[in-house]
Amino acid sequence: MIEVNVSINAPVLYCDETILGIEIGNGYSFEKNYIDNLPFKEEITDCRGDLTVDYLDSIKSDENGKYLICISKKDVYQIENQIKGPGVYTDKDMMCGNQVKAHNKLETDYLYKMFSLLHLFKEGNIGTKEIFLDNVFSIGFMKNILHNTSINVTRNTTDDRVFSLVPDEVMSCNQFLSDYHGSEYTIFKNCIDEFVWGLEQVDIATGFEQFTTALEMTLLDHHQRGKKRSTFQKSRSNAREYTDSNRPDVCENESILPS
């Protein structure tokens, strides 16, 4: 097996320093990084050295200069050595690209999940536009450095609502992420994806349509979705009347789960 050192960094849009107290797990941490010290500065600046337009509204400043809130992680993981002995090997074999790509996807999927949960916890256009992943490993005398960028091409960078927490909400938010990042998220993933997709729309009409679809997926049977608006409205009205004593167990009531 080969050990791979991975460094993951991404600027986080539309949040303030209150996010620094949030713990999303899996080795990630929110950090305050000054622009001149960003490890990926060249990736998000233009030919004049200015930040690209996607990040302008997320810049903060203090007495030490301008900075961005970033998410970062450093870790070591293992991949299988493709070189089994004497033979003919290509550059692709030496780079172990498929294994690195698979690990990168696990990391980006995890970040997507946790930012989706933050959207459910409180309003604000928090999230990433680009995630930079650097994987470094050696095979024999060859040192490989794989630099990958995961880009969210549909990311709404015009919604300027800032994700901000009051002190009492930090602990509640951490508990929320801890409680719902497992099987609860998996059960409602399709609904949550639809909701987040609505948030990423730049026009109100399309966004509202996605929100409506997310509610239909949550509250209606599969065969009713998109057909019985009156049923949906009644279900939505009934949902307002749920209390801790009469709310149905969503894990047992499979009729409201996405197919």
XYZ file of C-alpha atoms in Angstrom:
259
model
C 0.000 0.000 0.000
C 1.055 3.589 -0.646
C 0.501 6.438 1.785
C -0.934 9.601 0.259
C -0.698 12.983 1.963
C -3.729 15.054 1.078
C -4.338 18.745 1.680
C -7.850 20.078 1.103
C -8.666 23.783 1.109
C -11.633 25.861 0.019
C -12.797 29.437 0.562
C -16.247 29.533 2.149
C -18.698 32.038 0.712
C -21.054 34.297 2.649
C -20.269 33.552 6.284
C -18.641 35.407 9.158
C -16.287 34.504 12.006
C -19.055 32.848 14.013
C -18.566 29.800 11.768
C -15.116 29.261 13.295
C -16.770 27.547 16.251
C -18.602 25.017 14.080
C -17.325 21.430 13.964
C -18.270 19.485 10.848
C -16.073 16.473 11.670
C -13.969 14.185 9.457
C -10.832 16.212 10.193
C -12.116 19.497 8.753
C -11.851 22.881 10.431
C -12.926 26.408 9.586
C -10.042 28.871 9.534
C -9.454 32.560 9.033
C -6.885 32.948 6.228
C -5.445 36.258 5.084
C -5.480 36.763 1.333
C -1.696 36.958 0.921
C -1.240 33.640 2.753
C -3.838 31.600 0.887
C -2.265 28.380 -0.466
C -4.591 28.600 -3.475
C -4.351 32.362 -4.047
C -3.327 32.032 -7.701
C -6.395 29.892 -8.343
C -8.893 32.583 -7.317
C -7.183 35.761 -8.542
C -7.063 37.363 -11.973
C -4.037 38.552 -13.938
C -3.880 41.725 -11.818
C -3.815 39.775 -8.570
C -7.374 40.713 -7.593
C -9.849 38.142 -6.318
C -12.322 36.936 -8.924
C -15.849 38.290 -8.723
C -17.239 35.157 -7.019
C -15.323 35.960 -3.825
C -15.524 39.750 -3.611
C -18.590 39.830 -1.340
C -17.049 37.268 1.037
C -13.907 39.260 1.845
C -13.557 40.366 5.466
C -10.936 42.648 6.983
C -9.397 43.536 10.334
C -6.331 45.405 11.566
C -4.065 42.786 9.955
C -5.570 42.939 6.486
C -8.140 41.262 4.275
C -9.075 37.619 4.766
C -11.456 34.820 3.808
C -13.036 32.145 5.963
C -11.819 28.790 4.625
C -12.390 25.112 5.273
C -9.259 22.976 5.430
C -8.019 19.486 6.164
C -4.722 17.616 6.125
C -4.787 13.837 6.210
C -3.046 10.631 5.172
C -4.814 7.768 3.399
C -3.704 4.637 1.582
C -4.040 3.472 -2.013
C -3.005 0.258 -3.727
C 0.320 0.175 -5.533
C -0.357 -0.477 -9.229
C 3.255 -1.503 -9.862
C 3.353 -5.239 -9.117
C 6.774 -6.078 -10.507
C 8.700 -6.040 -13.803
C 6.490 -5.106 -16.727
C 5.218 -2.303 -18.923
C 3.412 0.528 -17.148
C 1.927 3.773 -18.379
C 1.992 7.210 -16.779
C -1.616 6.579 -15.737
C -0.542 3.500 -13.778
C 2.141 5.490 -11.981
C -0.267 8.300 -11.068
C -2.953 5.996 -9.578
C -5.462 8.527 -10.860
C -8.636 6.468 -10.427
C -7.932 5.731 -6.764
C -7.123 9.357 -5.997
C -10.224 10.496 -7.883
C -12.405 8.127 -5.840
C -11.003 9.500 -2.580
C -11.482 13.083 -3.752
C -15.142 12.339 -4.446
C -15.634 10.973 -0.933
C -14.244 14.221 0.479
C -16.280 16.554 -1.729
C -19.458 14.543 -1.098
C -18.880 14.860 2.641
C -18.456 18.627 2.409
C -21.609 18.890 0.296
C -23.540 16.971 2.950
C -22.362 19.123 5.841
C -22.991 22.412 4.043
C -26.459 21.129 3.110
C -27.162 20.537 6.802
C -25.961 24.053 7.606
C -28.515 25.346 5.083
C -31.209 23.424 6.939
C -30.104 24.816 10.294
C -30.212 28.500 9.372
C -30.538 30.766 6.362
C -27.475 32.151 4.626
C -25.707 31.451 1.349
C -22.843 29.519 2.942
C -20.908 27.030 0.832
C -18.021 26.574 -1.567
C -17.531 27.414 -5.217
C -14.183 25.651 -5.603
C -12.468 22.965 -3.521
C -8.722 22.478 -4.005
C -7.298 19.011 -3.343
C -3.558 18.285 -3.394
C -2.492 14.631 -3.198
C 1.214 13.828 -2.760
C 2.743 10.339 -2.760
C 5.789 8.422 -3.978
C 6.173 5.224 -5.987
C 9.788 4.140 -5.806
C 11.925 7.121 -6.752
C 8.999 8.961 -8.366
C 7.174 11.638 -6.397
C 3.658 12.330 -7.643
C 1.754 15.541 -6.971
C -1.852 15.541 -8.129
C -3.633 18.881 -7.944
C -7.386 18.705 -8.465
C -10.105 21.328 -8.302
C -13.753 20.484 -7.687
C -15.945 23.268 -9.085
C -19.626 23.729 -8.306
C -20.695 25.172 -11.653
C -24.256 25.876 -10.467
C -23.202 27.740 -7.314
C -25.270 30.868 -6.712
C -22.718 33.580 -5.913
C -25.179 36.485 -6.174
C -27.283 35.704 -3.091
C -25.567 37.885 -0.478
C -27.293 36.556 2.653
C -24.572 35.882 5.224
C -24.647 32.781 7.420
C -24.139 34.115 10.937
C -24.748 32.597 14.359
C -25.372 34.163 17.738
C -23.305 32.628 20.584
C -26.111 30.350 21.796
C -26.588 28.929 18.301
C -23.029 27.628 17.927
C -23.548 24.769 20.374
C -27.002 24.042 18.948
C -25.599 23.963 15.419
C -22.827 21.536 16.380
C -25.391 19.284 18.042
C -27.632 19.487 14.965
C -24.781 18.422 12.675
C -23.847 15.587 15.020
C -27.430 14.334 15.284
C -28.414 14.434 11.613
C -25.321 13.734 9.493
C -25.856 9.958 9.588
C -28.858 7.810 8.693
C -31.275 10.722 9.089
C -29.503 12.575 6.295
C -29.384 9.449 4.138
C -33.153 8.912 4.469
C -33.981 12.440 3.330
C -31.032 13.008 0.983
C -33.178 13.287 -2.160
C -35.429 15.862 -0.506
C -32.476 17.823 0.862
C -30.755 17.779 -2.541
C -33.882 19.256 -4.111
C -34.045 21.958 -1.435
C -30.368 22.878 -1.873
C -30.818 22.913 -5.648
C -33.577 25.461 -5.113
C -31.223 27.636 -3.070
C -28.710 27.615 -5.923
C -31.165 29.082 -8.424
C -30.680 32.726 -9.361
C -34.323 33.352 -10.273
C -37.152 33.208 -7.750
C -39.594 31.229 -9.901
C -37.253 28.296 -10.511
C -36.130 28.257 -6.895
C -39.726 28.203 -5.662
C -40.473 25.272 -7.970
C -37.597 23.281 -6.437
C -38.769 24.093 -2.899
C -42.275 22.919 -3.797
C -40.872 19.697 -5.226
C -38.866 19.126 -2.037
C -42.044 19.493 0.043
C -43.950 17.152 -2.270
C -41.219 14.528 -1.943
C -41.394 14.815 1.843
C -45.154 14.962 2.402
C -46.807 13.112 -0.492
C -46.932 9.514 -1.647
C -44.849 8.869 -4.752
C -47.889 8.585 -7.066
C -49.318 11.896 -5.786
C -46.294 14.071 -6.492
C -46.920 16.773 -9.063
C -50.561 15.723 -9.512
C -52.594 16.619 -6.446
C -51.775 20.137 -5.322
C -54.824 20.179 -3.066
C -53.575 17.044 -1.308
C -50.172 18.655 -0.921
C -51.680 21.809 0.550
C -53.720 19.736 3.003
C -50.635 17.737 4.002
C -48.692 20.946 4.488
C -51.484 22.284 6.697
C -51.510 19.078 8.717
C -47.740 19.278 9.130
C -48.131 22.564 10.994
C -50.300 20.783 13.555
C -47.756 18.069 14.385
C -46.481 18.047 17.950
C -43.896 15.912 19.696
C -46.714 13.627 20.871
C -48.474 13.054 17.537
C -45.722 13.481 14.923
C -45.414 10.228 12.893
C -42.183 8.280 12.972
C -40.650 9.148 9.589
C -38.483 6.053 9.633
C -41.573 3.828 9.841
C -43.866 5.890 7.624
C -42.217 4.923 4.342
C -44.942 6.565 2.281
C -43.357 9.991 2.760
C -39.833 8.911 1.918
C -38.305 9.627 -1.499
C -38.112 6.688 -3.863
